[in-house]
mmCIF file of C-alpha atoms and ligand atoms in Angstrom:
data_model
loop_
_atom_site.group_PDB
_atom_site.id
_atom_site.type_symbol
_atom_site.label_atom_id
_atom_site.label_comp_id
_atom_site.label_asym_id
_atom_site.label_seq_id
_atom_site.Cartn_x
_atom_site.Cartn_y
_atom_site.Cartn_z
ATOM 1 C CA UNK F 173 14.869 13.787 24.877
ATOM 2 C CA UNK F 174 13.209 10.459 25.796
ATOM 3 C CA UNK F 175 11.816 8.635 22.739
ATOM 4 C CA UNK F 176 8.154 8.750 24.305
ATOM 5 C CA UNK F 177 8.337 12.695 23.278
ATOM 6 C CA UNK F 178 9.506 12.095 19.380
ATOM 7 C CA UNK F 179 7.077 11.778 16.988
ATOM 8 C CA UNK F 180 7.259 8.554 14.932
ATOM 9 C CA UNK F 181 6.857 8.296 11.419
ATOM 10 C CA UNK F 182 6.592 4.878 9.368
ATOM 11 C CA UNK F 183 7.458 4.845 5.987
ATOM 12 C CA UNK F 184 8.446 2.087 3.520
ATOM 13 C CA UNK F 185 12.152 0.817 3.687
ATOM 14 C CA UNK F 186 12.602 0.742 0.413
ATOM 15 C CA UNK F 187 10.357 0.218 -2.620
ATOM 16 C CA UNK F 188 7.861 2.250 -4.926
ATOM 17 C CA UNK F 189 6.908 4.916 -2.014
ATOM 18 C CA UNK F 190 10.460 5.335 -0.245
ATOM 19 C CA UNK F 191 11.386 8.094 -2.583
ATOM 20 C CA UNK F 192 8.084 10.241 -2.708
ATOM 21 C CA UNK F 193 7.615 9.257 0.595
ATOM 22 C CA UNK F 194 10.983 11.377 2.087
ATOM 23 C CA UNK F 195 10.803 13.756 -0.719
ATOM 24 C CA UNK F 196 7.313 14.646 0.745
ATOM 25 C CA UNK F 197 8.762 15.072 4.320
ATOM 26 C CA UNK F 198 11.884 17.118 2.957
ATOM 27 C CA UNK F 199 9.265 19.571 1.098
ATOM 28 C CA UNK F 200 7.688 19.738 4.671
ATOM 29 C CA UNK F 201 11.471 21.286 6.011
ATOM 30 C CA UNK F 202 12.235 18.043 7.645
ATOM 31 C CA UNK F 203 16.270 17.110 7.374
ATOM 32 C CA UNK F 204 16.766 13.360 7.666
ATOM 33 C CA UNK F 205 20.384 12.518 6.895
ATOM 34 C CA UNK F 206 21.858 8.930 5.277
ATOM 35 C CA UNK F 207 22.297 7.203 8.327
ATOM 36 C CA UNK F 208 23.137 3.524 6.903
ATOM 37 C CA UNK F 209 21.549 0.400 7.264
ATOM 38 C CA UNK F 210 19.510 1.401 10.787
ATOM 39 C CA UNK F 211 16.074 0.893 10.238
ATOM 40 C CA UNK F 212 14.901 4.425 12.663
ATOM 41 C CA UNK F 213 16.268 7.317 11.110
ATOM 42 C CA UNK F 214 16.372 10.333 14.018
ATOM 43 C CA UNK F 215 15.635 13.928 12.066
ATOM 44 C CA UNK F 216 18.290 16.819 11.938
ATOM 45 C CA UNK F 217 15.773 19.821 13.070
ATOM 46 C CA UNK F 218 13.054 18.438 14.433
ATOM 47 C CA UNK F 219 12.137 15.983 17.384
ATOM 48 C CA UNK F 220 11.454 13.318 15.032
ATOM 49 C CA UNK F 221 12.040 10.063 14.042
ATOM 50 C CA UNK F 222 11.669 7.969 10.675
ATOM 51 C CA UNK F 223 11.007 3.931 10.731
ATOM 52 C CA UNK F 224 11.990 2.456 7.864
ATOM 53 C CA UNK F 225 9.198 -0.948 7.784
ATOM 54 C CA UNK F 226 8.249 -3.346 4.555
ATOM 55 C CA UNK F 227 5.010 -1.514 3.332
ATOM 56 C CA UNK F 228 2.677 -4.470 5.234
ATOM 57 C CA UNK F 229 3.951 -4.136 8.324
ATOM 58 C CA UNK F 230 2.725 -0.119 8.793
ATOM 59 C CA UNK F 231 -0.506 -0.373 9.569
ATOM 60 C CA UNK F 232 0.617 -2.791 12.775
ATOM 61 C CA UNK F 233 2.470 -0.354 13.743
ATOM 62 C CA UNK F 234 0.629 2.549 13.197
ATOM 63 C CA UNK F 235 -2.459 0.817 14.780
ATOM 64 C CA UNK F 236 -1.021 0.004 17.902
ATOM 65 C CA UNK F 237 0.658 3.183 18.661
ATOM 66 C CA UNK F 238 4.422 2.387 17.940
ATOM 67 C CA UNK F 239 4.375 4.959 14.955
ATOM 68 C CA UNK F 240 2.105 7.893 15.242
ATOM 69 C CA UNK F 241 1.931 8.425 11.615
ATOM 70 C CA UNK F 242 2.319 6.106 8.292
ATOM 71 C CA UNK F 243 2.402 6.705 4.782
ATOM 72 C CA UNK F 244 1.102 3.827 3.129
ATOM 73 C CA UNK F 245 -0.617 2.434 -0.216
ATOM 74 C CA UNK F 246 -4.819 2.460 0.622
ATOM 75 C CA UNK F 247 -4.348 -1.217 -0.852
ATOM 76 C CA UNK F 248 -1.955 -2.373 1.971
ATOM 77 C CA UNK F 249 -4.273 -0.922 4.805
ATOM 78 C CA UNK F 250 -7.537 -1.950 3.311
ATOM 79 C CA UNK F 251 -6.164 -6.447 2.424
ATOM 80 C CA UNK F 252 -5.211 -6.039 6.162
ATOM 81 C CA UNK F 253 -8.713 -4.455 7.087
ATOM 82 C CA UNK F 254 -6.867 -1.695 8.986
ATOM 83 C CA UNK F 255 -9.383 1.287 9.204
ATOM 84 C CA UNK F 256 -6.785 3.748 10.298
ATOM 85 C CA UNK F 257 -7.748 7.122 9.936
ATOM 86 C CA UNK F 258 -6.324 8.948 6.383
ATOM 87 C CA UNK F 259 -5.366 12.354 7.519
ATOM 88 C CA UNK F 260 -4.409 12.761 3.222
ATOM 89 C CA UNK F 261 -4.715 11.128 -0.166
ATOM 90 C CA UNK F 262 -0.817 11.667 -0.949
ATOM 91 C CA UNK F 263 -1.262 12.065 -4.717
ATOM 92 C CA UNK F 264 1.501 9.210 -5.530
ATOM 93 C CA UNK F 265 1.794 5.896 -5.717
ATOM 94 C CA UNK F 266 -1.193 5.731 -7.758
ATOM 95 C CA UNK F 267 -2.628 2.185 -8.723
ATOM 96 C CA UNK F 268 -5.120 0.140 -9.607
ATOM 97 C CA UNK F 269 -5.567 -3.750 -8.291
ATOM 98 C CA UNK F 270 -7.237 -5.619 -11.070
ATOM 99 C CA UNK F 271 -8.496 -9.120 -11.780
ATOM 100 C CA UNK F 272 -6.669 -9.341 -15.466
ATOM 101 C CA UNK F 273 -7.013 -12.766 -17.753
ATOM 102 C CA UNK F 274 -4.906 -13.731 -20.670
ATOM 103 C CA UNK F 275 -5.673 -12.554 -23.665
ATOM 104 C CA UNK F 276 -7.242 -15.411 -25.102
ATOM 105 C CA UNK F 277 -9.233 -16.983 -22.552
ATOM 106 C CA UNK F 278 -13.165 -16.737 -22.293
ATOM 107 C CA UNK F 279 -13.208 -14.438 -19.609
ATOM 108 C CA UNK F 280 -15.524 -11.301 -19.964
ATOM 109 C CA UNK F 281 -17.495 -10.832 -17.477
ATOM 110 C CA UNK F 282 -16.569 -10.961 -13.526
ATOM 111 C CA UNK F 283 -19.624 -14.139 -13.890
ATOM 112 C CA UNK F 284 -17.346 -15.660 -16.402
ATOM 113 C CA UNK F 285 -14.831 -16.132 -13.018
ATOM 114 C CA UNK F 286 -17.367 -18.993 -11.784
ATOM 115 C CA UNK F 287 -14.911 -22.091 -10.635
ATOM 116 C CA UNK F 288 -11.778 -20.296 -12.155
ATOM 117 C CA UNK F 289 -8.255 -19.939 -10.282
ATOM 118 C CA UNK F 290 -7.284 -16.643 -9.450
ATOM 119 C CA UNK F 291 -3.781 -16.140 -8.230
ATOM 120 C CA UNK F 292 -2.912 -12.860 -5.961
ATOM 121 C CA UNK F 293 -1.283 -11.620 -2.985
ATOM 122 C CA UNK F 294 -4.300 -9.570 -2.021
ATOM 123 C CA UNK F 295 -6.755 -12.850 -1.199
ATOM 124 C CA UNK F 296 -9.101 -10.189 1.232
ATOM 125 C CA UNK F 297 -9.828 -7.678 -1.281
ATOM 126 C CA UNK F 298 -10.157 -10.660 -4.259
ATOM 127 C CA UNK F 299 -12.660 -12.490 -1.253
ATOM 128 C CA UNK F 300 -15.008 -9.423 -0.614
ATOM 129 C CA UNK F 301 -14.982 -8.346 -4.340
ATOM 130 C CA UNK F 302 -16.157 -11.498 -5.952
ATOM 131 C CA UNK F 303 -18.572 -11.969 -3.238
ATOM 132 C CA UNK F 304 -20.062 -8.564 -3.839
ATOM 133 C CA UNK F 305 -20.176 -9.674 -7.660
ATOM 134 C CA UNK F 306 -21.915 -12.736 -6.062
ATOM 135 C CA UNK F 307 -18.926 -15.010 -7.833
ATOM 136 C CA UNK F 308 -17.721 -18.640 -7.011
ATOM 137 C CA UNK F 309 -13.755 -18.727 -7.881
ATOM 138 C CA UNK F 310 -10.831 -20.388 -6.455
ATOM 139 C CA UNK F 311 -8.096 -17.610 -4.924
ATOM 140 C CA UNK F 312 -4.879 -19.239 -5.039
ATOM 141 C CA UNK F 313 -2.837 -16.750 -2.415
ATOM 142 C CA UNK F 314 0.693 -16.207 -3.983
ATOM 143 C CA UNK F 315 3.178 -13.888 -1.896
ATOM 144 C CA UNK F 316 4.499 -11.738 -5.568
ATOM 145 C CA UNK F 317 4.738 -12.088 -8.890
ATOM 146 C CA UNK F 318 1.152 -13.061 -9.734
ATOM 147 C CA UNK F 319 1.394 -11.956 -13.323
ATOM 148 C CA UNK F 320 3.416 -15.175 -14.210
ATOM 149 C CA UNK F 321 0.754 -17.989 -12.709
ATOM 150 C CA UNK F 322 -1.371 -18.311 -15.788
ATOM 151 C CA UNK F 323 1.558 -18.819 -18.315
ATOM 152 C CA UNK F 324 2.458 -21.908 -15.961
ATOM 153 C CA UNK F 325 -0.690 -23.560 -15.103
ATOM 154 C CA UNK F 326 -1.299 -22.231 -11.511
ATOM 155 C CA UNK F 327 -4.057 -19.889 -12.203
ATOM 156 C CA UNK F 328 -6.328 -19.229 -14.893
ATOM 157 C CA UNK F 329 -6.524 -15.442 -13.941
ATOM 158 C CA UNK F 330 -4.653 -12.916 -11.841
ATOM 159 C CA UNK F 331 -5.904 -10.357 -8.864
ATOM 160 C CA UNK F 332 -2.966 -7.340 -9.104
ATOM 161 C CA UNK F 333 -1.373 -3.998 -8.764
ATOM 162 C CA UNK F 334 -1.346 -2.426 -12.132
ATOM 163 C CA UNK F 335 0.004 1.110 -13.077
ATOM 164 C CA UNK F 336 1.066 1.425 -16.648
ATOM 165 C CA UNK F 337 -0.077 -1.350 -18.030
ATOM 166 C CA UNK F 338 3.422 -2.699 -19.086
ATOM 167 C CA UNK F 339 3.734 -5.370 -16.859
ATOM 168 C CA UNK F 340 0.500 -7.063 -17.662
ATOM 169 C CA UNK F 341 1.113 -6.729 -21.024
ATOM 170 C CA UNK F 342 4.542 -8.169 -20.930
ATOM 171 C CA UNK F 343 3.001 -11.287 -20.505
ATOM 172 C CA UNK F 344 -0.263 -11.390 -22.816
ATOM 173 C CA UNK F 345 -2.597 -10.683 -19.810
ATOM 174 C CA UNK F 346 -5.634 -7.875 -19.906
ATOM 175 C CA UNK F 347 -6.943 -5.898 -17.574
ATOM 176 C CA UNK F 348 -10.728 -6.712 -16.984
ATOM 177 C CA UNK F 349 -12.265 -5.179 -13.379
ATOM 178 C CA UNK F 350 -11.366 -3.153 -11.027
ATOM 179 C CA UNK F 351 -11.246 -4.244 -7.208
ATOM 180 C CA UNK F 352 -9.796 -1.143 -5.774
ATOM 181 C CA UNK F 353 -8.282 2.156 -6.711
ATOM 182 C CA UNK F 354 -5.393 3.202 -4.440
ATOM 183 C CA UNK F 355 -2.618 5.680 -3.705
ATOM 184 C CA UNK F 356 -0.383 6.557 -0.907
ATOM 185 C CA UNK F 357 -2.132 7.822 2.049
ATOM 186 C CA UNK F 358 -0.526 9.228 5.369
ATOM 187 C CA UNK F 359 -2.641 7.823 8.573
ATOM 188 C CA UNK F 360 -2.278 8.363 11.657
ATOM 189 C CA UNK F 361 -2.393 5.919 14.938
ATOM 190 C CA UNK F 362 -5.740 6.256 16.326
ATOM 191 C CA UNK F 363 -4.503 6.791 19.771
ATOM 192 C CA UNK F 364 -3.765 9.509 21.735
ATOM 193 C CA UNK F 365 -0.610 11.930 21.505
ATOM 194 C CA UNK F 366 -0.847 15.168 22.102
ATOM 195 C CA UNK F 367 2.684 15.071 19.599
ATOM 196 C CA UNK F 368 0.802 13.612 16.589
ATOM 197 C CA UNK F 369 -1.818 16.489 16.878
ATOM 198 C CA UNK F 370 1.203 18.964 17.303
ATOM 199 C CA UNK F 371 2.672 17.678 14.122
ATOM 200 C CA UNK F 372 -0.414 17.346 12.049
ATOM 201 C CA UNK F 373 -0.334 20.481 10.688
ATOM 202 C CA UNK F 374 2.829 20.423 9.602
ATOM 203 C CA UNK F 375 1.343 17.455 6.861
ATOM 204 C CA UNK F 376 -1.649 18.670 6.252
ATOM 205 C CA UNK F 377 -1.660 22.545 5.656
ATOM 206 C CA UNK F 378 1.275 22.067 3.108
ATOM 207 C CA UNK F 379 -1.177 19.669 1.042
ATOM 208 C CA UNK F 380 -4.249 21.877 0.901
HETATM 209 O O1 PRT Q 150 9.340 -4.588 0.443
HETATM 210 P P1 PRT Q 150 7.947 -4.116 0.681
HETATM 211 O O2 PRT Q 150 7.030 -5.176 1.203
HETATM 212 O O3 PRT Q 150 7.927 -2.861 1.506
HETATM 213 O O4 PRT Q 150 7.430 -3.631 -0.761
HETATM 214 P P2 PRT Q 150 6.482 -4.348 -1.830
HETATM 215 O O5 PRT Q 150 7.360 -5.050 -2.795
HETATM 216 O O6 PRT Q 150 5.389 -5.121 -1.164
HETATM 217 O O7 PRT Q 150 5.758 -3.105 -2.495
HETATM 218 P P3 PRT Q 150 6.205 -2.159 -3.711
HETATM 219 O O8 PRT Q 150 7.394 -1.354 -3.339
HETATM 220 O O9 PRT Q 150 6.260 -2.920 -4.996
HETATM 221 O O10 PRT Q 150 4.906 -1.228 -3.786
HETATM 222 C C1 PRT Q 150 4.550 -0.411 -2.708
HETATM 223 C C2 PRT Q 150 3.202 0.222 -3.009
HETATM 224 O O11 PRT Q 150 3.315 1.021 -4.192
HETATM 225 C C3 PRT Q 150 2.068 -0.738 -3.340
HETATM 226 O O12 PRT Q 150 1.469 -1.307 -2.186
HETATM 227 C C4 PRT Q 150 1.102 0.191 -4.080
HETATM 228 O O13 PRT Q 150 0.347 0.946 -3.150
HETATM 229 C C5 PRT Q 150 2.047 1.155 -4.817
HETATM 230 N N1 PRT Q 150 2.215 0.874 -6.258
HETATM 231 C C6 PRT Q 150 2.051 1.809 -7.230
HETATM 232 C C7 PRT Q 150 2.573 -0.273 -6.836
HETATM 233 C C8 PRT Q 150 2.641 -0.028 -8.208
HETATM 234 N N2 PRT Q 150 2.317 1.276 -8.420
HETATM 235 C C9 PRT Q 150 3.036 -1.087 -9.110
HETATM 236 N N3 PRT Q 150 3.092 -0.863 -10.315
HETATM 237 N N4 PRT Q 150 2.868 -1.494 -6.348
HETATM 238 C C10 PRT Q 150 3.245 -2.474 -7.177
HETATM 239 N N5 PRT Q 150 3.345 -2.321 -8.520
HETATM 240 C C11 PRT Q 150 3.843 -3.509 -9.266
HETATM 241 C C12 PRT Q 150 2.734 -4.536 -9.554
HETATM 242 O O14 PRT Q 150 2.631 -5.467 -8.484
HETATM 243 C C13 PRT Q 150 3.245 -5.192 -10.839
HETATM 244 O O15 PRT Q 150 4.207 -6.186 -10.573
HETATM 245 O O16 PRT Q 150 4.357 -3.135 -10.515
HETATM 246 C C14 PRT Q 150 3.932 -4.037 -11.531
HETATM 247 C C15 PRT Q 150 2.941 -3.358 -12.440
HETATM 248 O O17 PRT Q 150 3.413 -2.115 -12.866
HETATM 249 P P4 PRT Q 150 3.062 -1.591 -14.339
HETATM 250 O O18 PRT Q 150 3.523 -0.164 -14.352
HETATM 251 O O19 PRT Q 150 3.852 -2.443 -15.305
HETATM 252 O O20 PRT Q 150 1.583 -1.710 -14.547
HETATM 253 ZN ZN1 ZN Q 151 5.023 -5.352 0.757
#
């Protein structure tokens, strides 16, 4: 069967939604076997195949058609200003991104950000929420590990991915706004396959 008739399906590589992500497609009856380092996985019963991507690079792919369907945090596809189409809210992977501030510093309200530094990996969603809270700040873009930038001088407040708490707290930084709530969503490309419509279903009716 020519790869032009197999569905595609993105998923992370590895990560926080590898797991959930092919336990959801193994409640769904699909077989996908270890197959070793190769980054497309083909599936045992069903003319499918898996990519295996880094979380960021789905909704490229997805977009454009390479894979038909993603699952993917609504944080990832919203900082690259993807609107893909959600065919479902995945119920995992839940998160919040928040702006959080040491403990001790002055910072109460999102005004109090006015001509601070705040480091994060997600400078679109930090941009469009501090200019809906009609705020001034300084976004210092950092690829990971944001929590660690005010302990060392490069920021005076973070912009990150928070789920129990722990992490922030690990190093004397609150919570203080919300800039998004997210959780793993499956999309799907928004062009045409008569295979992606075939396959729907199969996602959707199980999660209703
Ligand atoms: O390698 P690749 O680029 O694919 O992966 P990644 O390292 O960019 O992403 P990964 O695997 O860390 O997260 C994938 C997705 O999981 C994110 O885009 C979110 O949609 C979702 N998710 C859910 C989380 C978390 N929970 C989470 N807790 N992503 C990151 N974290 C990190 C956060 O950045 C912080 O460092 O975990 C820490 C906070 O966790 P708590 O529990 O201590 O609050
Ligand atoms: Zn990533």
């Amino acid at each position: 069967m020519s790869t032009k008739q197999r569905l595609r399906i993105a998923i992370q590589k590895s990560g926080r939604l590898y797991q959930s992500s092919l336990d959801l497609l193994a409640a769904r009856g699909l077989i996908f076997l270890p197959n070793g380092r190769s980054l497309i996985n083909p599936c045992a019963n069903r003319p499918i195949d898996l990519l295996y991507l880094r979380d960021d690079d789905i909704p490229e792919y997805v977009e454009r058609g390479i894979a038909d369907l993603g699952i993917v945090g609504e944080n990832v596809l919203a900082e690259k200003g993807r609107m893909l189409p959600i065919v479902s809210r995945l119920d995992f992977g839940i998160c919040r991104l928040v702006i959080a501030a040491p403990q001790n510093s002055d910072i109460w309200r999102p005004q109090d950000l006015v001509g601070r530094r705040i480091a994060t990996s997600y400078p679109k969603l930090l941009a469009a929420y501090l200019e809906k809270e009609n705020v001034k700040a300084c976004i210092v873009p950092i690829s990971g590990s944001a929590e660690i930038t005010p302990r060392l001088g490069l920021a005076d407040a973070v912009c990150d991915i928070v789920q129990t708490g722990a992490t922030l707290k690990a190093h004397d930084l609150v919570p203080l706004f919300t800039v998004m709530e997210s959780q793993a969503v499956l999309v799907k490309s928004p062009t045409e396959s008569t295979r992606k419509e075939e396959f729907l279903p199969l996602f959707t009716k199980v999660l209703l």
